[in-house]
XYZ file of C-alpha atoms in Angstrom:
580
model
C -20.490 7.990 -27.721
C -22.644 10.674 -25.935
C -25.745 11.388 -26.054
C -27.784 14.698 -25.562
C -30.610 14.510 -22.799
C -31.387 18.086 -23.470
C -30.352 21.140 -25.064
C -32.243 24.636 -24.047
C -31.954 28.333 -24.364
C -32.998 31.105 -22.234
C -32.603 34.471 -24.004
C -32.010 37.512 -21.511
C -30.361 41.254 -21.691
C -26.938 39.862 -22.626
C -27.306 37.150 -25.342
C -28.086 33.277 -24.534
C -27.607 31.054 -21.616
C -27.355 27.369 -23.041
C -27.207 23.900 -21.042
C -26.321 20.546 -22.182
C -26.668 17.950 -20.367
C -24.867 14.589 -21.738
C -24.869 10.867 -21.053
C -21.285 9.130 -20.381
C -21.784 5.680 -21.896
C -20.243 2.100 -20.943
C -19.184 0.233 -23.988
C -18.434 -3.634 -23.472
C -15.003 -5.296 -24.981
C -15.149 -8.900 -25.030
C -12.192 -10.899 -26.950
C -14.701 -13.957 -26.798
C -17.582 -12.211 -28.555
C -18.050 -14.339 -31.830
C -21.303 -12.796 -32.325
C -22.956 -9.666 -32.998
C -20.561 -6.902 -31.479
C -21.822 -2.890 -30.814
C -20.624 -2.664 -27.350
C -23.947 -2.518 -25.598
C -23.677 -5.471 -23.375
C -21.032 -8.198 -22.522
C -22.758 -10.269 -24.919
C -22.380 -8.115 -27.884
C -19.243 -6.678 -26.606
C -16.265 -5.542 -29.456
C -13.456 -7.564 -29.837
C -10.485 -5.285 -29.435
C -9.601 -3.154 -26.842
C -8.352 -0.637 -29.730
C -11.550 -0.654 -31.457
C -13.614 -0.511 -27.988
C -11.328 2.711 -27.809
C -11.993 4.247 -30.980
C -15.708 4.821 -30.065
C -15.282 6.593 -27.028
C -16.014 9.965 -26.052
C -14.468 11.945 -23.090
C -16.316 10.282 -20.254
C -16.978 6.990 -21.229
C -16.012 3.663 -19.817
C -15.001 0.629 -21.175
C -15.534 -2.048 -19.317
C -13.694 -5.353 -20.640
C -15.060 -8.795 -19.917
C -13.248 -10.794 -16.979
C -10.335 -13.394 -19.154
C -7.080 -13.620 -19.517
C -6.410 -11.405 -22.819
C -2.615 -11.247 -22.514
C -1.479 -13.787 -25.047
C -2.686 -14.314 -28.547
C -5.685 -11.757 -28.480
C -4.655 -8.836 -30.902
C -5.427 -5.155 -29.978
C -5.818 -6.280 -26.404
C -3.217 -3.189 -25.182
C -3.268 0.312 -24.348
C -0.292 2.017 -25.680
C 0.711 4.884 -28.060
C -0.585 7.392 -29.457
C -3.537 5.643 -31.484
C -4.192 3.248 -28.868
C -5.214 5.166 -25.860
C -8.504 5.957 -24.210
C -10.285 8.945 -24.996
C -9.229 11.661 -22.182
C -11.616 12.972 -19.281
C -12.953 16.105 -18.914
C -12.834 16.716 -15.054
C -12.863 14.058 -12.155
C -16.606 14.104 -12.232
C -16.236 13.267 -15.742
C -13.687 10.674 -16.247
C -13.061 8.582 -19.048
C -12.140 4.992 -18.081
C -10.989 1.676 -18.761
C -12.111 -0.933 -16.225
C -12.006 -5.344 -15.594
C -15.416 -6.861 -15.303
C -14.467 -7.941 -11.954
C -11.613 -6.183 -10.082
C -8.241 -8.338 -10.813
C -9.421 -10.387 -13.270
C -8.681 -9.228 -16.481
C -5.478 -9.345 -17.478
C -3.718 -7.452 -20.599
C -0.436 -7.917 -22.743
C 0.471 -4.327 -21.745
C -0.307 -0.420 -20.632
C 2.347 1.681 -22.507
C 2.089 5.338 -23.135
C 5.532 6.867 -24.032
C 5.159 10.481 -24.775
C 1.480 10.836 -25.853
C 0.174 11.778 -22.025
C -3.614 12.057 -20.966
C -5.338 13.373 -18.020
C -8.982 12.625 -16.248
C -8.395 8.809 -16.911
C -9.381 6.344 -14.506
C -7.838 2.720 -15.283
C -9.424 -0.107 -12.958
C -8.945 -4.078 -11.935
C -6.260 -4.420 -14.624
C -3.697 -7.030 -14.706
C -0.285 -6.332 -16.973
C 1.230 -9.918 -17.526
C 4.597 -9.541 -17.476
C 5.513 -6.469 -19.184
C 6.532 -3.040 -17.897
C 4.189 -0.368 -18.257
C 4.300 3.265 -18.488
C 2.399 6.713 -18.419
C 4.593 9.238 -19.706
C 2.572 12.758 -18.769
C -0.087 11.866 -17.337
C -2.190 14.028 -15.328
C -4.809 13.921 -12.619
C -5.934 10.395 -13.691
C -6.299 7.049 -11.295
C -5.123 4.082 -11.210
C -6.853 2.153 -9.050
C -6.453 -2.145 -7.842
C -4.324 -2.876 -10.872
C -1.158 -5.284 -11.019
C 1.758 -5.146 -12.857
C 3.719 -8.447 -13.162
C 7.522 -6.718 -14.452
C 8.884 -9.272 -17.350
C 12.220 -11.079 -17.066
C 14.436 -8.803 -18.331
C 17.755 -6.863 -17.291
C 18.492 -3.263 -18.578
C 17.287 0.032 -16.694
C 13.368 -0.982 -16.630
C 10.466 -0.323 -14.277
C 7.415 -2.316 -13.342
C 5.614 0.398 -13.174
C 6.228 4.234 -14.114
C 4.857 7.355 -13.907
C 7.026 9.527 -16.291
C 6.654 12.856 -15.811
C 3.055 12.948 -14.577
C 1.088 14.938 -11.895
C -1.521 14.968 -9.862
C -2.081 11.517 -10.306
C -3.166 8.345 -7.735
C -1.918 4.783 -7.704
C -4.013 3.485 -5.327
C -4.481 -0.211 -3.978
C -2.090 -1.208 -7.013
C 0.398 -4.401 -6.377
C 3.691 -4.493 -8.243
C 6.179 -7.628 -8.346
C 8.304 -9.635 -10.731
C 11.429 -8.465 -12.861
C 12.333 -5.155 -13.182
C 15.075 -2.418 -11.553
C 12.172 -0.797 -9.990
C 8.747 -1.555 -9.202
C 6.883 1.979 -8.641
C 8.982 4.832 -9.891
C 7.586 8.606 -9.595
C 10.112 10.032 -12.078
C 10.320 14.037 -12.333
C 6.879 14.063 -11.517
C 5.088 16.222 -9.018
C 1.998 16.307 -6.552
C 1.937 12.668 -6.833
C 0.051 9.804 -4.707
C 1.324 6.107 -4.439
C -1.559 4.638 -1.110
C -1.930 1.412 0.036
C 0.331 0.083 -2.720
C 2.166 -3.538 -2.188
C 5.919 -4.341 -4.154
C 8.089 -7.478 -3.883
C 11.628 -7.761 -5.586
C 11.548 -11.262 -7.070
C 14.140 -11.273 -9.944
C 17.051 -8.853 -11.561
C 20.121 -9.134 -12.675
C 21.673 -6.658 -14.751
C 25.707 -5.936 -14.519
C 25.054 -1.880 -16.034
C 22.666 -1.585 -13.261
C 23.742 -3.747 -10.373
C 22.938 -2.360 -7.427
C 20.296 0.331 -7.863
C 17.241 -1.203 -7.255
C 14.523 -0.501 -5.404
C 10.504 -1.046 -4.767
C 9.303 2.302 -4.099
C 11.475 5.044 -6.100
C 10.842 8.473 -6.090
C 13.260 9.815 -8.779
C 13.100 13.821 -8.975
C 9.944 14.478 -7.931
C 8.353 17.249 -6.191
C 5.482 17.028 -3.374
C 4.919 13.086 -3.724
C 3.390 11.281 -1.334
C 3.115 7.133 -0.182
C 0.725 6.283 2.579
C -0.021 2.680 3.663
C 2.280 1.294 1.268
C 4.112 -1.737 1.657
C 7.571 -3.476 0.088
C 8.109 -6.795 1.662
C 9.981 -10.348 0.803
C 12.138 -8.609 -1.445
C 15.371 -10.187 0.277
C 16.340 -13.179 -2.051
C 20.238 -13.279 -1.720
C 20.450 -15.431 -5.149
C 19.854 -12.469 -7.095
C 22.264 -9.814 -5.076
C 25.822 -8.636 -5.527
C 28.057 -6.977 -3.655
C 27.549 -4.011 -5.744
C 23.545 -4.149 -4.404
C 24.647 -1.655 -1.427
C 22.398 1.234 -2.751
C 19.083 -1.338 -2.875
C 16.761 0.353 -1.244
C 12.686 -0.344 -0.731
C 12.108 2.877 -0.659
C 14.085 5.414 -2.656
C 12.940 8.985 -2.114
C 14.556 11.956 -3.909
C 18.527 12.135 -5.547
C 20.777 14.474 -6.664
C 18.044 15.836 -9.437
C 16.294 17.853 -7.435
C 13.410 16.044 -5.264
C 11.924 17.189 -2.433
C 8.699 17.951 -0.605
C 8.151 14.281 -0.637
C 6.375 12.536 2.446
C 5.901 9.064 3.358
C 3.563 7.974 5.759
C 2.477 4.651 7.313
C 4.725 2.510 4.899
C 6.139 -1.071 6.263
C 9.244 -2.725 4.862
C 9.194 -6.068 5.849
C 11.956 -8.145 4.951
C 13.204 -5.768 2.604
C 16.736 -4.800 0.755
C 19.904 -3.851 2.222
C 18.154 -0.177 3.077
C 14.512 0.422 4.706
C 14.259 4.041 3.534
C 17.052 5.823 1.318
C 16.144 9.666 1.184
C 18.177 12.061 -0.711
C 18.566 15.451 -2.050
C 20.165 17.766 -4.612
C 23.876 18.410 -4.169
C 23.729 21.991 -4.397
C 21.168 22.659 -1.504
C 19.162 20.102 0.471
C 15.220 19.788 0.362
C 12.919 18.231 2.530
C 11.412 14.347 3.483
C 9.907 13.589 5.758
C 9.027 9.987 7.590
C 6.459 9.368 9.596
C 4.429 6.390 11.522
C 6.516 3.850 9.386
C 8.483 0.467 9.582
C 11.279 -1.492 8.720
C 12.063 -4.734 9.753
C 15.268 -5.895 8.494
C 16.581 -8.003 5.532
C 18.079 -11.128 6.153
C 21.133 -10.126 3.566
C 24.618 -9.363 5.029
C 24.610 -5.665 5.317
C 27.385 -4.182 2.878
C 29.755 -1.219 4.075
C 28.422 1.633 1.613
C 24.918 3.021 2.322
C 23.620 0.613 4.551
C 20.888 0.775 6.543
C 17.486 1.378 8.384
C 17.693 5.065 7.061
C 20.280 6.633 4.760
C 19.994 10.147 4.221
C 22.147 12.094 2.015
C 21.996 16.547 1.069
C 18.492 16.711 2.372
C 16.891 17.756 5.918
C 15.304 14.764 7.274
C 12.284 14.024 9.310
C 11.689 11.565 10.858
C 9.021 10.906 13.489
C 6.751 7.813 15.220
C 8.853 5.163 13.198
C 10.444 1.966 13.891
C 13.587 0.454 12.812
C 14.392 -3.441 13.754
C 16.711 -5.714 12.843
C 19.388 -4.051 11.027
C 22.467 -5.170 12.794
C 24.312 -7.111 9.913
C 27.724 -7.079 8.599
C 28.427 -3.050 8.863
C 24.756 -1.992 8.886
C 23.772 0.841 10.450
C 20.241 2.239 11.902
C 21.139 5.930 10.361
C 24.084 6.685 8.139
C 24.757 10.241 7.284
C 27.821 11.264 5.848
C 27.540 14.605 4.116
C 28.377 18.332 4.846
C 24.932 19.493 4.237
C 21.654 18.242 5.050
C 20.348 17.170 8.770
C 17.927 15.243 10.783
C 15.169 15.697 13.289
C 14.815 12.063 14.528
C 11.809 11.732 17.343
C 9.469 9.257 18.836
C 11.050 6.191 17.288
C 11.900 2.973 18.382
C 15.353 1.069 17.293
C 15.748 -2.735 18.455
C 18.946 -4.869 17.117
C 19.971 -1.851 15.342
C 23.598 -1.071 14.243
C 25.498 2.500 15.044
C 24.414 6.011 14.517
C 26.385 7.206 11.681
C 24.670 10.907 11.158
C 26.114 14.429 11.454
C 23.516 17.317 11.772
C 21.406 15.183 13.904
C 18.525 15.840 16.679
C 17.184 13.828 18.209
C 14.586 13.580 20.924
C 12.408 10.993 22.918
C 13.625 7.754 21.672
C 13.638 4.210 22.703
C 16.399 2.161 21.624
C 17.702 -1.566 22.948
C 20.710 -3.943 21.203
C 21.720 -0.839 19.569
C 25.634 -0.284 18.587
C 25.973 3.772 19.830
C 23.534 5.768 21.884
C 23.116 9.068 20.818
C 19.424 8.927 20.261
C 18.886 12.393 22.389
C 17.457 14.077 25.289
C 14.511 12.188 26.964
C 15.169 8.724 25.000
C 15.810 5.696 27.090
C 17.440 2.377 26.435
C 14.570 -0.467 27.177
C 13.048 -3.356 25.220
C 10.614 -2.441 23.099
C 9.514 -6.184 23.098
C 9.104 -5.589 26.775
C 7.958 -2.317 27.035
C 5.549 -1.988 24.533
C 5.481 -3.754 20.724
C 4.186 -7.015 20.766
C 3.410 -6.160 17.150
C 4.909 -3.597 14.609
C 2.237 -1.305 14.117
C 0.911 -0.339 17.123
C 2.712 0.253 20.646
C 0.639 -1.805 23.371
C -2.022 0.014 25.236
C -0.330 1.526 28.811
C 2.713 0.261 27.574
C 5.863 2.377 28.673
C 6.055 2.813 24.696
C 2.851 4.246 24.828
C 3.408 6.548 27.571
C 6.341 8.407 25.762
C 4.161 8.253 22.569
C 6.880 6.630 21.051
C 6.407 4.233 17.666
C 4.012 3.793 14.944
C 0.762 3.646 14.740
C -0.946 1.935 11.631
C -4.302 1.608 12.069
C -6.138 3.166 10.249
C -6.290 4.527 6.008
C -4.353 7.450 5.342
C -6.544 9.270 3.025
C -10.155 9.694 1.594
C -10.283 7.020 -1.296
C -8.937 8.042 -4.605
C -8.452 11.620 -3.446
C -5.744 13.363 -5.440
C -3.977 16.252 -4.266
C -5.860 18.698 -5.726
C -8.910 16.928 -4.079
C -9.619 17.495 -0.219
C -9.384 14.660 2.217
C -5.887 13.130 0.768
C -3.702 13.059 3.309
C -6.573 12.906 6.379
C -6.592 9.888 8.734
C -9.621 8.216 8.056
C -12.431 6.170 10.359
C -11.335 3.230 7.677
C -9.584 0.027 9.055
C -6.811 -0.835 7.514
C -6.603 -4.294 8.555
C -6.895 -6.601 7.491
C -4.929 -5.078 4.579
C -7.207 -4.118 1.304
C -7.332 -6.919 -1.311
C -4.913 -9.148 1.009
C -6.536 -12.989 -0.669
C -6.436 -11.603 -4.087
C -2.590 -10.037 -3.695
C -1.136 -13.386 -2.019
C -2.597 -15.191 -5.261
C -1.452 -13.056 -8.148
C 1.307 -12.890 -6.529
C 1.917 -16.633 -6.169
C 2.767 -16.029 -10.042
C 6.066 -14.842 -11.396
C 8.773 -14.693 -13.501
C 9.557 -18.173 -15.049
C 12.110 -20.098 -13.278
C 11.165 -18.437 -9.618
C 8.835 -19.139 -7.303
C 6.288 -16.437 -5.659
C 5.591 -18.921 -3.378
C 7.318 -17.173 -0.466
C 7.039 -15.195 2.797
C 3.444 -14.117 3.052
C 1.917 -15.722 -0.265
C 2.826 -19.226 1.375
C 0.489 -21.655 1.797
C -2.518 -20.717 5.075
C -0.844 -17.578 5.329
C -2.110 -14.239 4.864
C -0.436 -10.437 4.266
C -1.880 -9.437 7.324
C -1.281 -12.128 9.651
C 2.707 -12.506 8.037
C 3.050 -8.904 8.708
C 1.424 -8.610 12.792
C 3.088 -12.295 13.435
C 6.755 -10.900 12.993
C 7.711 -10.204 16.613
C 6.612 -14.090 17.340
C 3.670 -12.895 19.198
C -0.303 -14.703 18.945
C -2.018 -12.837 16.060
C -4.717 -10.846 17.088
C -8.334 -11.046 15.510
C -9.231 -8.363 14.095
C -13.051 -7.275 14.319
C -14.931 -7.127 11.233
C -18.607 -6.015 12.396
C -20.712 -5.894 14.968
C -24.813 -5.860 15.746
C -26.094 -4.765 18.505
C -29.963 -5.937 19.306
C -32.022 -6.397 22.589
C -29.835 -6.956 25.612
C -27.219 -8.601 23.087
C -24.746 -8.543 20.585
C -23.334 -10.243 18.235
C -19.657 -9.457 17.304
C -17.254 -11.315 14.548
C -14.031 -11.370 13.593
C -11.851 -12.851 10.908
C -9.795 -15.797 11.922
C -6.033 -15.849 12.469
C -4.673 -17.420 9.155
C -4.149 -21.309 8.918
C -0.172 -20.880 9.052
C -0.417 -18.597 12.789
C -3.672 -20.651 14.362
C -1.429 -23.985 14.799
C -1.287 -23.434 19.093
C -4.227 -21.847 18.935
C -6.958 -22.707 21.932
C -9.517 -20.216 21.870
C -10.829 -16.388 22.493
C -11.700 -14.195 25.253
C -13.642 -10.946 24.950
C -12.859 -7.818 26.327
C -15.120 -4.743 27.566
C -12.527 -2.047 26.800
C -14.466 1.820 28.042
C -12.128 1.839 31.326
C -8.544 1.247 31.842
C -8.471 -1.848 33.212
C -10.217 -4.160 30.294
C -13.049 -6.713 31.776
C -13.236 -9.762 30.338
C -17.168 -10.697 29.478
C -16.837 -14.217 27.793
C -13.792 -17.312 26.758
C -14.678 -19.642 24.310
C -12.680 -22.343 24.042
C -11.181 -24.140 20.778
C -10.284 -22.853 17.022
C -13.413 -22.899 15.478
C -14.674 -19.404 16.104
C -15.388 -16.208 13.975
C -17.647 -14.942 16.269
C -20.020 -14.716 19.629
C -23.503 -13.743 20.609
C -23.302 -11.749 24.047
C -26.093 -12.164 26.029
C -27.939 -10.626 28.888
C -26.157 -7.100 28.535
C -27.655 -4.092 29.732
C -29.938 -1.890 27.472
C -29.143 1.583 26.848
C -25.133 1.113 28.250
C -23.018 1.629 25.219
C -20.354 -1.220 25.214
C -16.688 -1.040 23.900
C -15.779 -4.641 22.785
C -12.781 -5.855 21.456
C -11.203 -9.594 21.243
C -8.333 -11.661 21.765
C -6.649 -14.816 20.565
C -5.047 -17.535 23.023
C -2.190 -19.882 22.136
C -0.955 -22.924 24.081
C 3.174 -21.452 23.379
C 2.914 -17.826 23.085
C 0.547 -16.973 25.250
C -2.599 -14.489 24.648
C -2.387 -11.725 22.143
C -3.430 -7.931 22.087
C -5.867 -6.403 20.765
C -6.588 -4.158 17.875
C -10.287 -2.622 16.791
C -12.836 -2.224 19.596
C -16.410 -2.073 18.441
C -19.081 0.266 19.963
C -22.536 -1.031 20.267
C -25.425 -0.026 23.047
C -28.103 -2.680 23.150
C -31.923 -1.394 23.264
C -34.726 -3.097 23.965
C -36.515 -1.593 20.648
C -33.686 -3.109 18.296
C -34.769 -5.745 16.075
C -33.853 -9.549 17.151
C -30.094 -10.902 15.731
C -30.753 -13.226 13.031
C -28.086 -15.819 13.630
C -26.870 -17.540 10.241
């Protein structure tokens, strides 16, 4: 549905020179239309998703009205060949298929098995509980969808690309049944960012014991930045045969390589953190960088177990941390082929079982409660909970941690939003925050729902309890704030912060704020009691620029670090802080 704003000619010495310029349209699909329906508003929207489809042109959108479509609404899916939007022209020109409202519209299922498009753009979607896939797909986005994987056994994935390239899943949760719950399969080039996956439910006896949350099967040049698996450790529903579960699966015997993962957490996770492999005949590269595990609470089985199990494929790994992986036979690294090797550096191991890896270096390590040394010129055995990670993501400012620029740090968004590879900015570190985590409120609550007979009601979707909190709470520290904005205005300012979560504030007794420029932080005000999200700072000096950060106090654990700082000069020409 296009239409032409204006078609012209010039004639010159070698024929005609002819623009078009066109109009992408928005056509409305709404299930509860029982009126008039040509697409032109919500009001009048059409009925079916497949006949919404039918009348667009490369470029359009269709934007379908916020409801829960997935049972007994007809023509309410995307899948095969007839059923499938319109493809895009370019990414200036995408066609799309967007909710209302982000996350609430939810569909009976997204299914393309061989037909493929490219330039499509699908947005606040919600499959309910089906397994979708995009077989071929190229340079298209997917972008704060969720994919709730039936109850069903058999070699199925949440969600699958299939093939596909130069595509982004970005900001996309994935949970429920299902062997896997992101799989890049044979694809190439690529992006899974800021992505969260929970293991709730499989059992399958031709399958036991492959499963995983983040797979990368085959594929070439793939990246994952930000993303996280977590809660996925539910002993009813593994065997002994689950030794090769993995929450991140990157690369096999097909072929992968080039593959890089980058500020990923796996938080109470499967019996391995990160499982990277190769081809048999040759290795290939991974690489692993500013990421976490914390370990499972499973009993570790003897076969692949792990923090990081590497396999025919050179290895690197850099600025991680690996913690609490000490059970049964587990082991921080396991290694046991001819071929393939690892550059390990920067890391930090705590509770961690034995080095079990031939072709290793390694360099500039801290390790503590660890079964074997081994961890390379430069490294030192201290505790990291003493020496510099109160929390997982960050070593603590001046910390000895810090000093040997050992550990993650997670900070900040690891690419320009929606960038695909072919697009520049999509692996740069950006100015973004990336706490609290993206979407966090809406994530814990889709995610309270699952498979029948199981609760989601678990780990960080529990009641008061947030993703963000769950995850920087995990070392038993205070919570830090985390700054959300700050004014500055006429010899003031007025900073605030989100509160700790319900479930982390219990000892809570107030918050003191920091002046951060120097090396030694000054404090500038303590307020006293829970009720706080922010503070108006008086009597500051105009035209000194100010570096603020703040910090939590509780009655048991003490005070906590901090996180963001927030630059802001006062001047006496800035207009007065409305207070509200």
């Amino acid at each position: 549905m296009k239409r032409m704003l204006a078609i012209f000619g010039v004639m010159v010495s070698i024929g005609w020179i002819c623009c078009v310029t066109v109009y992408a349209e928005t056509i409305w699909c709404n299930p509860a239309n029982i009126g008039t329906q040509n697409g032109k508003s919500k009001a009048t929207g059409i009925r079916t998703l497949w006949d919404a489809m039918q009348q667009m042109t490369p470029g359009d959108t269709v934007k379908i009205a916020n409801g829960d479509w997935s049972r007994n609404h007809p023509g309410m899916t995307i899948e095969g060949a007839e059923h499938l939007p319109a493809p895009g022209i370019n990414y200036d020109m995408m066609s799309a298929i967007e909710a209302e409202t982000d996350w609430q519209v939810k569909l009976p299922a997204i299914k393309d098995l061989g037909t493929g498009r490219s330039y499509v753009r699908l947005r606040g979607l919600v499959v309910n509980q089906e397994f979708t896939t995009l077989y071929g797909w190229t340079n298209s986005k997917i972008y704060r969808c969720g994919f709730l994987g039936a109850k069903q056994d058999g070699n199925v994935a949440t969600f699958a690309l299939f093939k596909a390239s130069y595509n982004v899943v970005e900001e996309c949760i994935a949970w429920g049944g299902g062997r896997y719950k992101f799989i890049d399969y044979h694809g190439n080039h690529n992006i899974f960012r800021r992505c969260v996956a929970r293991h709730d439910w499989y059992i399958s006896p031709s399958w036991a014991g492959q499963e995983c949350n983040f797979r990368g099967y085959g594929c070439q040049n793939s990246a994952w930045q930000n993303c996280i698996s977590i809660d996925s450790d539910r002993e009813m529903y593994q065997t002994p045969a689950s030794k090769e579960d993995a929450d991140f699966w990157i690369g096999d015997q097909s072929g992968a390589g080039g593959n890089v993962i980058t500020g990923c957490i796996v938080l109470h996770g499967m019996y391995q953190g990160y499982y990277l492999a190769g081809p048999n005949e040759k290795p290939l590269s991974v690489t692993l960088t500013h990421s976490i595990a914390v370990g499972p609470s499973l009993v570790g089985q003897e076969y692949l177990t792990g923090a990081v199990t590497f396999g025919t494929v050179d290895a690197r790994i850099e600025n991680s941390l690996f913690w609490d992986y000490h059970r049964g036979v587990q082991h921080a690294i396991s290694h046991n082929k001819e071929i393939g090797g690892l550059v390990l550096r920067n890391s930090v191991f705590r509770n961690v079982g034995k080095l079990n890896a031939k072709g290793l270096k390694a360099q500039n390590n801290l390790y503590f409660e660890a079964a074997s040394a081994g961890y390379g010129s430069g490294s030192l055995e201290l505790d990291p909970l003493q020496n510099g990670f109160s929390y997982p993501c960050m070593p603590d400012p001046g910390s000895k941690a810090a000093t040997m620029g050992c550990g993650p740090t997670i900070l900040k968004r690891i690419g320009k939003p929606l960038a695909a590879m072919d697009e520049p900015g999509w692996d740069a570190l950006t100015d973004e925050n990336l706490w609290p985590f993206p979407n966090e409120a809406i994530i814990g609550g889709l995610m309270q729902q699952t498979v029948e007979g199981v609760s989601g009601i678990y780990g960080f979707t529990a009641g008061g309890q947030t993703l963000t909190s769950y995850i920087w709470g995990v070392f038993g520290k205070t919570v830090p704030p985390f700054l959300t904005k700050g004014v500055a205005g006429n010899g003031k300012v007025l900073l605030q912060w989100g509160r700790v979560a319900p479930a982390t504030e219990k000892g809570l007794t107030g918050y003191r704020i920091y002046e951060v420029s120097g090396k030694t932080p000054v404090l500038l005000k303590t307020l006293a009691g829970k009720a706080y999200d922010g503070v108006l700072l008086t009597g500051l000096e105009n035209g000194k620029r100010y570096n603020l950060t703040v910090t939590a106090v509780d009655a048991e654990k003490g005070e906590s670090g901090w996180v963001y700082s927030i630059p802001l000069q006062p001047e006496a020409n800035l207009p007065e802080i409305i207070l509200k």
